[in-house]
PDB file of N, CA and C in Angstrom:
ATOM      1  N   MET K 128       0.822  -1.195   0.000  1.00 42.00           N
ATOM      2  CA  MET K 128       0.000   0.000   0.000  1.00 42.00           C
ATOM      3  C   MET K 128       0.861   1.251   0.000  1.00 42.00           C
ATOM      4  N   GLU K 129       1.972   1.176  -0.660  1.00 47.00           N
ATOM      5  CA  GLU K 129       2.910   2.299  -0.690  1.00 47.00           C
ATOM      6  C   GLU K 129       2.498   3.390  -1.670  1.00 47.00           C
ATOM      7  N   ASN K 130       1.824   3.021  -2.763  1.00 49.00           N
ATOM      8  CA  ASN K 130       1.498   3.989  -3.796  1.00 49.00           C
ATOM      9  C   ASN K 130       0.206   4.723  -3.448  1.00 49.00           C
ATOM     10  N   TYR K 131       0.316   5.978  -3.033  1.00 51.00           N
ATOM     11  CA  TYR K 131      -0.854   6.743  -2.630  1.00 51.00           C
ATOM     12  C   TYR K 131      -1.604   7.343  -3.821  1.00 51.00           C
ATOM     13  N   LYS K 132      -1.037   7.244  -5.004  1.00 58.00           N
ATOM     14  CA  LYS K 132      -1.717   7.783  -6.182  1.00 58.00           C
ATOM     15  C   LYS K 132      -2.943   6.942  -6.514  1.00 58.00           C
ATOM     16  N   THR K 133      -2.808   5.628  -6.360  1.00 71.00           N
ATOM     17  CA  THR K 133      -3.920   4.735  -6.628  1.00 71.00           C
ATOM     18  C   THR K 133      -4.206   3.928  -5.377  1.00 71.00           C
ATOM     19  N   GLY K 134      -5.432   3.594  -5.194  1.00 88.00           N
ATOM     20  CA  GLY K 134      -5.811   2.816  -4.029  1.00 88.00           C
ATOM     21  C   GLY K 134      -7.266   3.052  -3.700  1.00 88.00           C
ATOM     22  N   PHE K 135      -7.638   2.610  -2.543  1.00 97.00           N
ATOM     23  CA  PHE K 135      -9.015   2.703  -2.097  1.00 97.00           C
ATOM     24  C   PHE K 135      -9.026   3.507  -0.801  1.00 97.00           C
ATOM     25  N   TYR K 136      -9.565   4.701  -0.885  1.00 97.00           N
ATOM     26  CA  TYR K 136      -9.512   5.656   0.211  1.00 97.00           C
ATOM     27  C   TYR K 136     -10.852   5.746   0.938  1.00 97.00           C
ATOM     28  N   THR K 137     -10.774   5.856   2.243  1.00 98.00           N
ATOM     29  CA  THR K 137     -11.923   6.212   3.070  1.00 98.00           C
ATOM     30  C   THR K 137     -11.555   7.538   3.721  1.00 98.00           C
ATOM     31  N   TYR K 138     -12.486   8.474   3.706  1.00 98.00           N
ATOM     32  CA  TYR K 138     -12.157   9.819   4.173  1.00 98.00           C
ATOM     33  C   TYR K 138     -13.278  10.383   5.039  1.00 98.00           C
ATOM     34  N   ILE K 139     -12.911  11.344   5.852  1.00 98.00           N
ATOM     35  CA  ILE K 139     -13.873  12.109   6.645  1.00 98.00           C
ATOM     36  C   ILE K 139     -13.666  13.574   6.293  1.00 98.00           C
ATOM     37  N   ILE K 140     -14.747  14.248   5.915  1.00 98.00           N
ATOM     38  CA  ILE K 140     -14.656  15.678   5.649  1.00 98.00           C
ATOM     39  C   ILE K 140     -15.570  16.435   6.609  1.00 98.00           C
ATOM     40  N   ARG K 141     -15.204  17.671   6.850  1.00 98.00           N
ATOM     41  CA  ARG K 141     -16.016  18.569   7.674  1.00 98.00           C
ATOM     42  C   ARG K 141     -16.731  19.527   6.727  1.00 98.00           C
ATOM     43  N   CYS K 142     -18.004  19.753   7.007  1.00 98.00           N
ATOM     44  CA  CYS K 142     -18.794  20.675   6.202  1.00 98.00           C
ATOM     45  C   CYS K 142     -18.882  22.034   6.897  1.00 98.00           C
ATOM     46  N   ALA K 143     -19.363  23.020   6.159  1.00 98.00           N
ATOM     47  CA  ALA K 143     -19.454  24.382   6.688  1.00 98.00           C
ATOM     48  C   ALA K 143     -20.345  24.462   7.925  1.00 98.00           C
ATOM     49  N   ASP K 144     -21.328  23.563   8.038  1.00 98.00           N
ATOM     50  CA  ASP K 144     -22.202  23.550   9.222  1.00 98.00           C
ATOM     51  C   ASP K 144     -21.598  22.738  10.370  1.00 98.00           C
ATOM     52  N   ASN K 145     -20.329  22.342  10.209  1.00 98.00           N
ATOM     53  CA  ASN K 145     -19.559  21.587  11.198  1.00 98.00           C
ATOM     54  C   ASN K 145     -19.952  20.110  11.282  1.00 98.00           C
ATOM     55  N   SER K 146     -20.822  19.647  10.395  1.00 98.00           N
ATOM     56  CA  SER K 146     -21.146  18.220  10.361  1.00 98.00           C
ATOM     57  C   SER K 146     -19.989  17.470   9.709  1.00 98.00           C
ATOM     58  N   LEU K 147     -19.952  16.155   9.923  1.00 98.00           N
ATOM     59  CA  LEU K 147     -18.899  15.309   9.371  1.00 98.00           C
ATOM     60  C   LEU K 147     -19.507  14.338   8.373  1.00 98.00           C
ATOM     61  N   TYR K 148     -18.825  14.164   7.256  1.00 98.00           N
ATOM     62  CA  TYR K 148     -19.277  13.230   6.225  1.00 98.00           C
ATOM     63  C   TYR K 148     -18.168  12.221   5.966  1.00 98.00           C
ATOM     64  N   THR K 149     -18.534  10.954   5.838  1.00 98.00           N
ATOM     65  CA  THR K 149     -17.576   9.887   5.553  1.00 98.00           C
ATOM     66  C   THR K 149     -17.918   9.266   4.211  1.00 98.00           C
ATOM     67  N   GLY K 150     -16.895   9.019   3.391  1.00 98.00           N
ATOM     68  CA  GLY K 150     -17.096   8.387   2.098  1.00 98.00           C
ATOM     69  C   GLY K 150     -15.875   7.587   1.699  1.00 98.00           C
ATOM     70  N   TYR K 151     -15.943   6.970   0.512  1.00 98.00           N
ATOM     71  CA  TYR K 151     -14.781   6.256  -0.019  1.00 98.00           C
ATOM     72  C   TYR K 151     -14.647   6.581  -1.498  1.00 98.00           C
ATOM     73  N   THR K 152     -13.438   6.428  -2.014  1.00 97.00           N
ATOM     74  CA  THR K 152     -13.160   6.736  -3.412  1.00 97.00           C
ATOM     75  C   THR K 152     -11.860   6.069  -3.842  1.00 97.00           C
ATOM     76  N   THR K 153     -11.640   6.006  -5.141  1.00 96.00           N
ATOM     77  CA  THR K 153     -10.354   5.532  -5.663  1.00 96.00           C
ATOM     78  C   THR K 153      -9.467   6.700  -6.078  1.00 96.00           C
ATOM     79  N   ASP K 154     -10.028   7.898  -6.127  1.00 94.00           N
ATOM     80  CA  ASP K 154      -9.272   9.084  -6.539  1.00 94.00           C
ATOM     81  C   ASP K 154      -9.611  10.229  -5.585  1.00 94.00           C
ATOM     82  N   ILE K 155      -8.819  10.385  -4.558  1.00 94.00           N
ATOM     83  CA  ILE K 155      -9.151  11.344  -3.502  1.00 94.00           C
ATOM     84  C   ILE K 155      -9.102  12.796  -3.990  1.00 94.00           C
ATOM     85  N   LYS K 156      -8.155  13.129  -4.847  1.00 93.00           N
ATOM     86  CA  LYS K 156      -8.083  14.515  -5.334  1.00 93.00           C
ATOM     87  C   LYS K 156      -9.327  14.875  -6.138  1.00 93.00           C
ATOM     88  N   ARG K 157      -9.742  13.974  -7.025  1.00 95.00           N
ATOM     89  CA  ARG K 157     -10.948  14.209  -7.824  1.00 95.00           C
ATOM     90  C   ARG K 157     -12.169  14.324  -6.921  1.00 95.00           C
ATOM     91  N   ARG K 158     -12.261  13.427  -5.953  1.00 96.00           N
ATOM     92  CA  ARG K 158     -13.439  13.403  -5.084  1.00 96.00           C
ATOM     93  C   ARG K 158     -13.540  14.669  -4.234  1.00 96.00           C
ATOM     94  N   ILE K 159     -12.423  15.153  -3.740  1.00 96.00           N
ATOM     95  CA  ILE K 159     -12.447  16.397  -2.961  1.00 96.00           C
ATOM     96  C   ILE K 159     -12.888  17.560  -3.849  1.00 96.00           C
ATOM     97  N   LYS K 160     -12.398  17.603  -5.089  1.00 95.00           N
ATOM     98  CA  LYS K 160     -12.837  18.654  -6.023  1.00 95.00           C
ATOM     99  C   LYS K 160     -14.345  18.582  -6.233  1.00 95.00           C
ATOM    100  N   GLU K 161     -14.878  17.356  -6.364  1.00 97.00           N
ATOM    101  CA  GLU K 161     -16.324  17.194  -6.540  1.00 97.00           C
ATOM    102  C   GLU K 161     -17.083  17.704  -5.313  1.00 97.00           C
ATOM    103  N   HIS K 162     -16.598  17.376  -4.135  1.00 97.00           N
ATOM    104  CA  HIS K 162     -17.256  17.871  -2.918  1.00 97.00           C
ATOM    105  C   HIS K 162     -17.216  19.397  -2.871  1.00 97.00           C
ATOM    106  N   LYS K 163     -16.097  19.990  -3.235  1.00 96.00           N
ATOM    107  CA  LYS K 163     -15.976  21.451  -3.216  1.00 96.00           C
ATOM    108  C   LYS K 163     -16.948  22.110  -4.190  1.00 96.00           C
ATOM    109  N   LYS K 164     -17.164  21.466  -5.352  1.00 95.00           N
ATOM    110  CA  LYS K 164     -18.039  22.021  -6.382  1.00 95.00           C
ATOM    111  C   LYS K 164     -19.493  21.575  -6.234  1.00 95.00           C
ATOM    112  N   GLY K 165     -19.758  20.628  -5.332  1.00 93.00           N
ATOM    113  CA  GLY K 165     -21.118  20.125  -5.149  1.00 93.00           C
ATOM    114  C   GLY K 165     -21.563  19.182  -6.248  1.00 93.00           C
ATOM    115  N   ILE K 166     -20.610  18.485  -6.862  1.00 93.00           N
ATOM    116  CA  ILE K 166     -20.896  17.553  -7.955  1.00 93.00           C
ATOM    117  C   ILE K 166     -20.912  16.124  -7.408  1.00 93.00           C
ATOM    118  N   ASN K 167     -21.951  15.354  -7.766  1.00 93.00           N
ATOM    119  CA  ASN K 167     -22.053  13.943  -7.362  1.00 93.00           C
ATOM    120  C   ASN K 167     -21.985  13.749  -5.853  1.00 93.00           C
ATOM    121  N   CYS K 168     -22.569  14.656  -5.109  1.00 91.00           N
ATOM    122  CA  CYS K 168     -22.512  14.541  -3.645  1.00 91.00           C
ATOM    123  C   CYS K 168     -23.722  15.240  -3.034  1.00 91.00           C
ATOM    124  N   LYS K 169     -24.715  14.462  -2.704  1.00 91.00           N
ATOM    125  CA  LYS K 169     -25.947  15.024  -2.146  1.00 91.00           C
ATOM    126  C   LYS K 169     -25.711  15.713  -0.804  1.00 91.00           C
ATOM    127  N   TYR K 170     -24.997  15.045   0.081  1.00 93.00           N
ATOM    128  CA  TYR K 170     -24.829  15.564   1.448  1.00 93.00           C
ATOM    129  C   TYR K 170     -24.042  16.871   1.460  1.00 93.00           C
ATOM    130  N   THR K 171     -22.905  16.874   0.811  1.00 92.00           N
ATOM    131  CA  THR K 171     -22.047  18.064   0.884  1.00 92.00           C
ATOM    132  C   THR K 171     -22.485  19.173  -0.074  1.00 92.00           C
ATOM    133  N   LYS K 172     -23.347  18.851  -1.012  1.00 93.00           N
ATOM    134  CA  LYS K 172     -23.832  19.902  -1.906  1.00 93.00           C
ATOM    135  C   LYS K 172     -24.598  20.965  -1.116  1.00 93.00           C
ATOM    136  N   SER K 173     -25.422  20.529  -0.189  1.00 94.00           N
ATOM    137  CA  SER K 173     -26.210  21.490   0.592  1.00 94.00           C
ATOM    138  C   SER K 173     -25.464  21.995   1.829  1.00 94.00           C
ATOM    139  N   ARG K 174     -24.527  21.202   2.337  1.00 96.00           N
ATOM    140  CA  ARG K 174     -23.834  21.586   3.571  1.00 96.00           C
ATOM    141  C   ARG K 174     -22.479  22.243   3.323  1.00 96.00           C
ATOM    142  N   LYS K 175     -22.012  22.207   2.123  1.00 96.00           N
ATOM    143  CA  LYS K 175     -20.769  22.866   1.685  1.00 96.00           C
ATOM    144  C   LYS K 175     -19.509  22.305   2.346  1.00 96.00           C
ATOM    145  N   TYR K 176     -18.628  21.827   1.501  1.00 97.00           N
ATOM    146  CA  TYR K 176     -17.332  21.292   1.937  1.00 97.00           C
ATOM    147  C   TYR K 176     -16.523  22.373   2.649  1.00 97.00           C
ATOM    148  N   LYS K 177     -15.886  21.989   3.754  1.00 97.00           N
ATOM    149  CA  LYS K 177     -14.995  22.905   4.469  1.00 97.00           C
ATOM    150  C   LYS K 177     -13.562  22.384   4.466  1.00 97.00           C
ATOM    151  N   SER K 178     -13.367  21.108   4.882  1.00 97.00           N
ATOM    152  CA  SER K 178     -11.999  20.590   4.963  1.00 97.00           C
ATOM    153  C   SER K 178     -11.976  19.067   5.007  1.00 97.00           C
ATOM    154  N   LEU K 179     -10.858  18.521   4.539  1.00 97.00           N
ATOM    155  CA  LEU K 179     -10.590  17.092   4.685  1.00 97.00           C
ATOM    156  C   LEU K 179     -10.024  16.901   6.084  1.00 97.00           C
ATOM    157  N   GLU K 180     -10.634  16.033   6.872  1.00 98.00           N
ATOM    158  CA  GLU K 180     -10.230  15.847   8.264  1.00 98.00           C
ATOM    159  C   GLU K 180      -9.382  14.600   8.482  1.00 98.00           C
ATOM    160  N   ALA K 181      -9.674  13.514   7.772  1.00 98.00           N
ATOM    161  CA  ALA K 181      -8.918  12.268   7.953  1.00 98.00           C
ATOM    162  C   ALA K 181      -8.975  11.459   6.669  1.00 98.00           C
ATOM    163  N   LEU K 182      -7.911  10.691   6.438  1.00 97.00           N
ATOM    164  CA  LEU K 182      -7.796   9.917   5.208  1.00 97.00           C
ATOM    165  C   LEU K 182      -7.101   8.597   5.503  1.00 97.00           C
ATOM    166  N   PHE K 183      -7.698   7.509   5.002  1.00 97.00           N
ATOM    167  CA  PHE K 183      -7.163   6.170   5.222  1.00 97.00           C
ATOM    168  C   PHE K 183      -7.109   5.422   3.901  1.00 97.00           C
ATOM    169  N   LEU K 184      -6.113   4.566   3.753  1.00 96.00           N
ATOM    170  CA  LEU K 184      -5.910   3.776   2.544  1.00 96.00           C
ATOM    171  C   LEU K 184      -6.149   2.312   2.864  1.00 96.00           C
ATOM    172  N   SER K 185      -6.896   1.635   1.985  1.00 96.00           N
ATOM    173  CA  SER K 185      -7.170   0.205   2.109  1.00 96.00           C
ATOM    174  C   SER K 185      -6.673  -0.506   0.864  1.00 96.00           C
ATOM    175  N   GLU K 186      -6.521  -1.828   0.968  1.00 94.00           N
ATOM    176  CA  GLU K 186      -6.027  -2.619  -0.159  1.00 94.00           C
ATOM    177  C   GLU K 186      -7.112  -2.972  -1.168  1.00 94.00           C
ATOM    178  N   SER K 187      -8.381  -2.821  -0.796  1.00 96.00           N
ATOM    179  CA  SER K 187      -9.453  -3.196  -1.714  1.00 96.00           C
ATOM    180  C   SER K 187     -10.659  -2.280  -1.526  1.00 96.00           C
ATOM    181  N   LYS K 188     -11.502  -2.263  -2.538  1.00 96.00           N
ATOM    182  CA  LYS K 188     -12.745  -1.496  -2.454  1.00 96.00           C
ATOM    183  C   LYS K 188     -13.602  -2.022  -1.306  1.00 96.00           C
ATOM    184  N   SER K 189     -13.653  -3.334  -1.180  1.00 97.00           N
ATOM    185  CA  SER K 189     -14.434  -3.959  -0.117  1.00 97.00           C
ATOM    186  C   SER K 189     -13.987  -3.475   1.261  1.00 97.00           C
ATOM    187  N   ASN K 190     -12.676  -3.435   1.490  1.00 97.00           N
ATOM    188  CA  ASN K 190     -12.158  -2.982   2.785  1.00 97.00           C
ATOM    189  C   ASN K 190     -12.433  -1.501   3.018  1.00 97.00           C
ATOM    190  N   ALA K 191     -12.315  -0.696   1.967  1.00 98.00           N
ATOM    191  CA  ALA K 191     -12.607   0.736   2.094  1.00 98.00           C
ATOM    192  C   ALA K 191     -14.077   0.952   2.444  1.00 98.00           C
ATOM    193  N   MET K 192     -14.950   0.162   1.836  1.00 98.00           N
ATOM    194  CA  MET K 192     -16.380   0.273   2.118  1.00 98.00           C
ATOM    195  C   MET K 192     -16.705  -0.219   3.531  1.00 98.00           C
ATOM    196  N   LYS K 193     -16.019  -1.265   3.973  1.00 97.00           N
ATOM    197  CA  LYS K 193     -16.216  -1.754   5.345  1.00 97.00           C
ATOM    198  C   LYS K 193     -15.778  -0.691   6.351  1.00 97.00           C
ATOM    199  N   LEU K 194     -14.669  -0.028   6.058  1.00 98.00           N
ATOM    200  CA  LEU K 194     -14.200   1.038   6.943  1.00 98.00           C
ATOM    201  C   LEU K 194     -15.185   2.203   6.944  1.00 98.00           C
ATOM    202  N   GLU K 195     -15.700   2.559   5.774  1.00 98.00           N
ATOM    203  CA  GLU K 195     -16.696   3.632   5.686  1.00 98.00           C
ATOM    204  C   GLU K 195     -17.901   3.304   6.578  1.00 98.00           C
ATOM    205  N   ALA K 196     -18.416   2.091   6.470  1.00 98.00           N
ATOM    206  CA  ALA K 196     -19.566   1.678   7.285  1.00 98.00           C
ATOM    207  C   ALA K 196     -19.216   1.687   8.774  1.00 98.00           C
ATOM    208  N   PHE K 197     -18.006   1.252   9.100  1.00 98.00           N
ATOM    209  CA  PHE K 197     -17.524   1.213  10.482  1.00 98.00           C
ATOM    210  C   PHE K 197     -17.505   2.619  11.079  1.00 98.00           C
ATOM    211  N   ILE K 198     -17.010   3.580  10.309  1.00 98.00           N
ATOM    212  CA  ILE K 198     -16.946   4.968  10.778  1.00 98.00           C
ATOM    213  C   ILE K 198     -18.344   5.570  10.877  1.00 98.00           C
ATOM    214  N   LYS K 199     -19.188   5.303   9.883  1.00 98.00           N
ATOM    215  CA  LYS K 199     -20.529   5.899   9.869  1.00 98.00           C
ATOM    216  C   LYS K 199     -21.371   5.480  11.069  1.00 98.00           C
ATOM    217  N   GLN K 200     -21.094   4.316  11.633  1.00 97.00           N
ATOM    218  CA  GLN K 200     -21.878   3.887  12.799  1.00 97.00           C
ATOM    219  C   GLN K 200     -21.366   4.496  14.110  1.00 97.00           C
ATOM    220  N   MET K 201     -20.245   5.196  14.053  1.00 98.00           N
ATOM    221  CA  MET K 201     -19.676   5.817  15.254  1.00 98.00           C
ATOM    222  C   MET K 201     -20.441   7.076  15.642  1.00 98.00           C
ATOM    223  N   SER K 202     -20.371   7.397  16.916  1.00 98.00           N
ATOM    224  CA  SER K 202     -20.932   8.666  17.386  1.00 98.00           C
ATOM    225  C   SER K 202     -20.060   9.812  16.869  1.00 98.00           C
ATOM    226  N   ARG K 203     -20.614  10.995  16.863  1.00 98.00           N
ATOM    227  CA  ARG K 203     -19.841  12.173  16.451  1.00 98.00           C
ATOM    228  C   ARG K 203     -18.601  12.338  17.331  1.00 98.00           C
ATOM    229  N   ASN K 204     -18.753  12.136  18.635  1.00 98.00           N
ATOM    230  CA  ASN K 204     -17.613  12.292  19.541  1.00 98.00           C
ATOM    231  C   ASN K 204     -16.494  11.307  19.219  1.00 98.00           C
ATOM    232  N   LYS K 205     -16.848  10.080  18.866  1.00 97.00           N
ATOM    233  CA  LYS K 205     -15.817   9.101  18.516  1.00 97.00           C
ATOM    234  C   LYS K 205     -15.144   9.502  17.198  1.00 97.00           C
ATOM    235  N   LYS K 206     -15.916  10.012  16.249  1.00 98.00           N
ATOM    236  CA  LYS K 206     -15.326  10.485  14.991  1.00 98.00           C
ATOM    237  C   LYS K 206     -14.338  11.623  15.256  1.00 98.00           C
ATOM    238  N   LEU K 207     -14.710  12.532  16.129  1.00 98.00           N
ATOM    239  CA  LEU K 207     -13.805  13.634  16.471  1.00 98.00           C
ATOM    240  C   LEU K 207     -12.536  13.105  17.134  1.00 98.00           C
ATOM    241  N   LEU K 208     -12.672  12.075  17.934  1.00 98.00           N
ATOM    242  CA  LEU K 208     -11.520  11.458  18.582  1.00 98.00           C
ATOM    243  C   LEU K 208     -10.573  10.834  17.557  1.00 98.00           C
ATOM    244  N   ILE K 209     -11.123  10.148  16.558  1.00 97.00           N
ATOM    245  CA  ILE K 209     -10.236   9.534  15.554  1.00 97.00           C
ATOM    246  C   ILE K 209      -9.634  10.577  14.619  1.00 97.00           C
ATOM    247  N   ILE K 210     -10.313  11.697  14.438  1.00 97.00           N
ATOM    248  CA  ILE K 210      -9.716  12.784  13.656  1.00 97.00           C
ATOM    249  C   ILE K 210      -8.481  13.303  14.386  1.00 97.00           C
ATOM    250  N   GLU K 211      -8.579  13.429  15.685  1.00 97.00           N
ATOM    251  CA  GLU K 211      -7.449  13.900  16.492  1.00 97.00           C
ATOM    252  C   GLU K 211      -6.353  12.848  16.643  1.00 97.00           C
ATOM    253  N   ASN K 212      -6.735  11.576  16.653  1.00 97.00           N
ATOM    254  CA  ASN K 212      -5.776  10.489  16.849  1.00 97.00           C
ATOM    255  C   ASN K 212      -6.140   9.321  15.934  1.00 97.00           C
ATOM    256  N   PRO K 213      -5.819   9.428  14.637  1.00 97.00           N
ATOM    257  CA  PRO K 213      -6.239   8.419  13.663  1.00 97.00           C
ATOM    258  C   PRO K 213      -5.685   7.019  13.917  1.00 97.00           C
ATOM    259  N   GLU K 214      -4.573   6.919  14.618  1.00 96.00           N
ATOM    260  CA  GLU K 214      -4.018   5.591  14.904  1.00 96.00           C
ATOM    261  C   GLU K 214      -4.967   4.764  15.767  1.00 96.00           C
ATOM    262  N   LEU K 215      -5.828   5.425  16.537  1.00 95.00           N
ATOM    263  CA  LEU K 215      -6.839   4.696  17.305  1.00 95.00           C
ATOM    264  C   LEU K 215      -7.760   3.912  16.380  1.00 95.00           C
ATOM    265  N   LEU K 216      -8.151   4.525  15.268  1.00 95.00           N
ATOM    266  CA  LEU K 216      -9.013   3.838  14.305  1.00 95.00           C
ATOM    267  C   LEU K 216      -8.264   2.702  13.629  1.00 95.00           C
ATOM    268  N   VAL K 217      -7.015   2.933  13.262  1.00 96.00           N
ATOM    269  CA  VAL K 217      -6.216   1.889  12.606  1.00 96.00           C
ATOM    270  C   VAL K 217      -6.167   0.648  13.498  1.00 96.00           C
ATOM    271  N   LYS K 218      -5.889   0.839  14.779  1.00 96.00           N
ATOM    272  CA  LYS K 218      -5.804  -0.289  15.723  1.00 96.00           C
ATOM    273  C   LYS K 218      -7.169  -0.919  15.966  1.00 96.00           C
ATOM    274  N   ASP K 219      -8.185  -0.097  16.168  1.00 94.00           N
ATOM    275  CA  ASP K 219      -9.532  -0.587  16.453  1.00 94.00           C
ATOM    276  C   ASP K 219     -10.077  -1.410  15.294  1.00 94.00           C
ATOM    277  N   PHE K 220      -9.891  -0.926  14.070  1.00 95.00           N
ATOM    278  CA  PHE K 220     -10.397  -1.622  12.886  1.00 95.00           C
ATOM    279  C   PHE K 220      -9.671  -2.946  12.701  1.00 95.00           C
ATOM    280  N   MET K 221      -8.370  -2.961  12.929  1.00 94.00           N
ATOM    281  CA  MET K 221      -7.595  -4.200  12.825  1.00 94.00           C
ATOM    282  C   MET K 221      -8.058  -5.201  13.881  1.00 94.00           C
ATOM    283  N   ASN K 222      -8.251  -4.732  15.102  1.00 95.00           N
ATOM    284  CA  ASN K 222      -8.673  -5.623  16.189  1.00 95.00           C
ATOM    285  C   ASN K 222     -10.074  -6.189  15.979  1.00 95.00           C
ATOM    286  N   LYS K 223     -10.997  -5.361  15.501  1.00 95.00           N
ATOM    287  CA  LYS K 223     -12.391  -5.794  15.369  1.00 95.00           C
ATOM    288  C   LYS K 223     -12.692  -6.488  14.048  1.00 95.00           C
ATOM    289  N   LYS K 224     -12.037  -6.077  12.978  1.00 94.00           N
ATOM    290  CA  LYS K 224     -12.351  -6.616  11.649  1.00 94.00           C
ATOM    291  C   LYS K 224     -11.205  -7.413  11.032  1.00 94.00           C
ATOM    292  N   ASN K 225     -10.037  -7.372  11.670  1.00 95.00           N
ATOM    293  CA  ASN K 225      -8.838  -8.042  11.154  1.00 95.00           C
ATOM    294  C   ASN K 225      -8.494  -7.565   9.739  1.00 95.00           C
ATOM    295  N   ILE K 226      -8.641  -6.267   9.531  1.00 93.00           N
ATOM    296  CA  ILE K 226      -8.348  -5.656   8.232  1.00 93.00           C
ATOM    297  C   ILE K 226      -7.354  -4.525   8.455  1.00 93.00           C
ATOM    298  N   GLU K 227      -6.277  -4.555   7.680  1.00 94.00           N
ATOM    299  CA  GLU K 227      -5.248  -3.525   7.804  1.00 94.00           C
ATOM    300  C   GLU K 227      -5.618  -2.299   6.980  1.00 94.00           C
ATOM    301  N   ILE K 228      -5.486  -1.144   7.597  1.00 95.00           N
ATOM    302  CA  ILE K 228      -5.642   0.135   6.903  1.00 95.00           C
ATOM    303  C   ILE K 228      -4.454   1.004   7.278  1.00 95.00           C
ATOM    304  N   VAL K 229      -4.214   2.028   6.479  1.00 94.00           N
ATOM    305  CA  VAL K 229      -3.093   2.930   6.719  1.00 94.00           C
ATOM    306  C   VAL K 229      -3.635   4.351   6.794  1.00 94.00           C
ATOM    307  N   TYR K 230      -3.249   5.077   7.835  1.00 95.00           N
ATOM    308  CA  TYR K 230      -3.580   6.496   7.924  1.00 95.00           C
ATOM    309  C   TYR K 230      -2.630   7.255   7.017  1.00 95.00           C
ATOM    310  N   ILE K 231      -3.166   8.205   6.270  1.00 93.00           N
ATOM    311  CA  ILE K 231      -2.354   9.016   5.366  1.00 93.00           C
ATOM    312  C   ILE K 231      -2.476  10.475   5.785  1.00 93.00           C
ATOM    313  N   ASP K 232      -1.353  11.144   5.875  1.00 90.00           N
ATOM    314  CA  ASP K 232      -1.359  12.574   6.169  1.00 90.00           C
ATOM    315  C   ASP K 232      -2.053  13.285   5.014  1.00 90.00           C
ATOM    316  N   LYS K 233      -3.194  13.859   5.288  1.00 83.00           N
ATOM    317  CA  LYS K 233      -4.000  14.495   4.245  1.00 83.00           C
ATOM    318  C   LYS K 233      -3.253  15.606   3.528  1.00 83.00           C
ATOM    319  N   ASN K 234      -2.323  16.265   4.197  1.00 82.00           N
ATOM    320  CA  ASN K 234      -1.558  17.342   3.572  1.00 82.00           C
ATOM    321  C   ASN K 234      -0.659  16.816   2.459  1.00 82.00           C
ATOM    322  N   ASN K 235      -0.128  15.622   2.613  1.00 77.00           N
ATOM    323  CA  ASN K 235       0.714  15.030   1.571  1.00 77.00           C
ATOM    324  C   ASN K 235      -0.087  14.701   0.320  1.00 77.00           C
ATOM    325  N   ILE K 236      -1.298  14.268   0.487  1.00 73.00           N
ATOM    326  CA  ILE K 236      -2.133  13.881  -0.647  1.00 73.00           C
ATOM    327  C   ILE K 236      -2.605  15.101  -1.426  1.00 73.00           C
ATOM    328  N   LEU K 237      -3.108  16.090  -0.725  1.00 67.00           N
ATOM    329  CA  LEU K 237      -3.722  17.231  -1.398  1.00 67.00           C
ATOM    330  C   LEU K 237      -2.712  18.189  -2.000  1.00 67.00           C
ATOM    331  N   THR K 238      -1.471  18.159  -1.516  1.00 62.00           N
ATOM    332  CA  THR K 238      -0.457  19.047  -2.077  1.00 62.00           C
ATOM    333  C   THR K 238       0.476  18.318  -3.034  1.00 62.00           C
ATOM    334  N   GLY K 239       0.515  16.989  -2.942  1.00 53.00           N
ATOM    335  CA  GLY K 239       1.442  16.190  -3.754  1.00 53.00           C
ATOM    336  C   GLY K 239       0.956  15.896  -5.126  1.00 53.00           C
TER     337      GLY K 239
END
């Protein structure tokens, strides 16, 4: 999972109303642009994209979707906790689902 250009990403974004949205994609740069423009995104179209908060890489679409579902069932407070300390999610997901994911510094992806 060394190549960050391609892969299966699960992400958390913050909207202008301070709500959090979780999704998955194979092209994070394209997907963030879509969220910013309100294209192909019902939730963020009305709530307006503010920032990328967390980003994780999985080895398969299935694993990225499982992680998305795992995050979506969390309380807002737990989501805020993993945004502050993403390694907690990496360990928790591995322990509960036996699936490896990698936290990616969002600044490296969006500027690289």
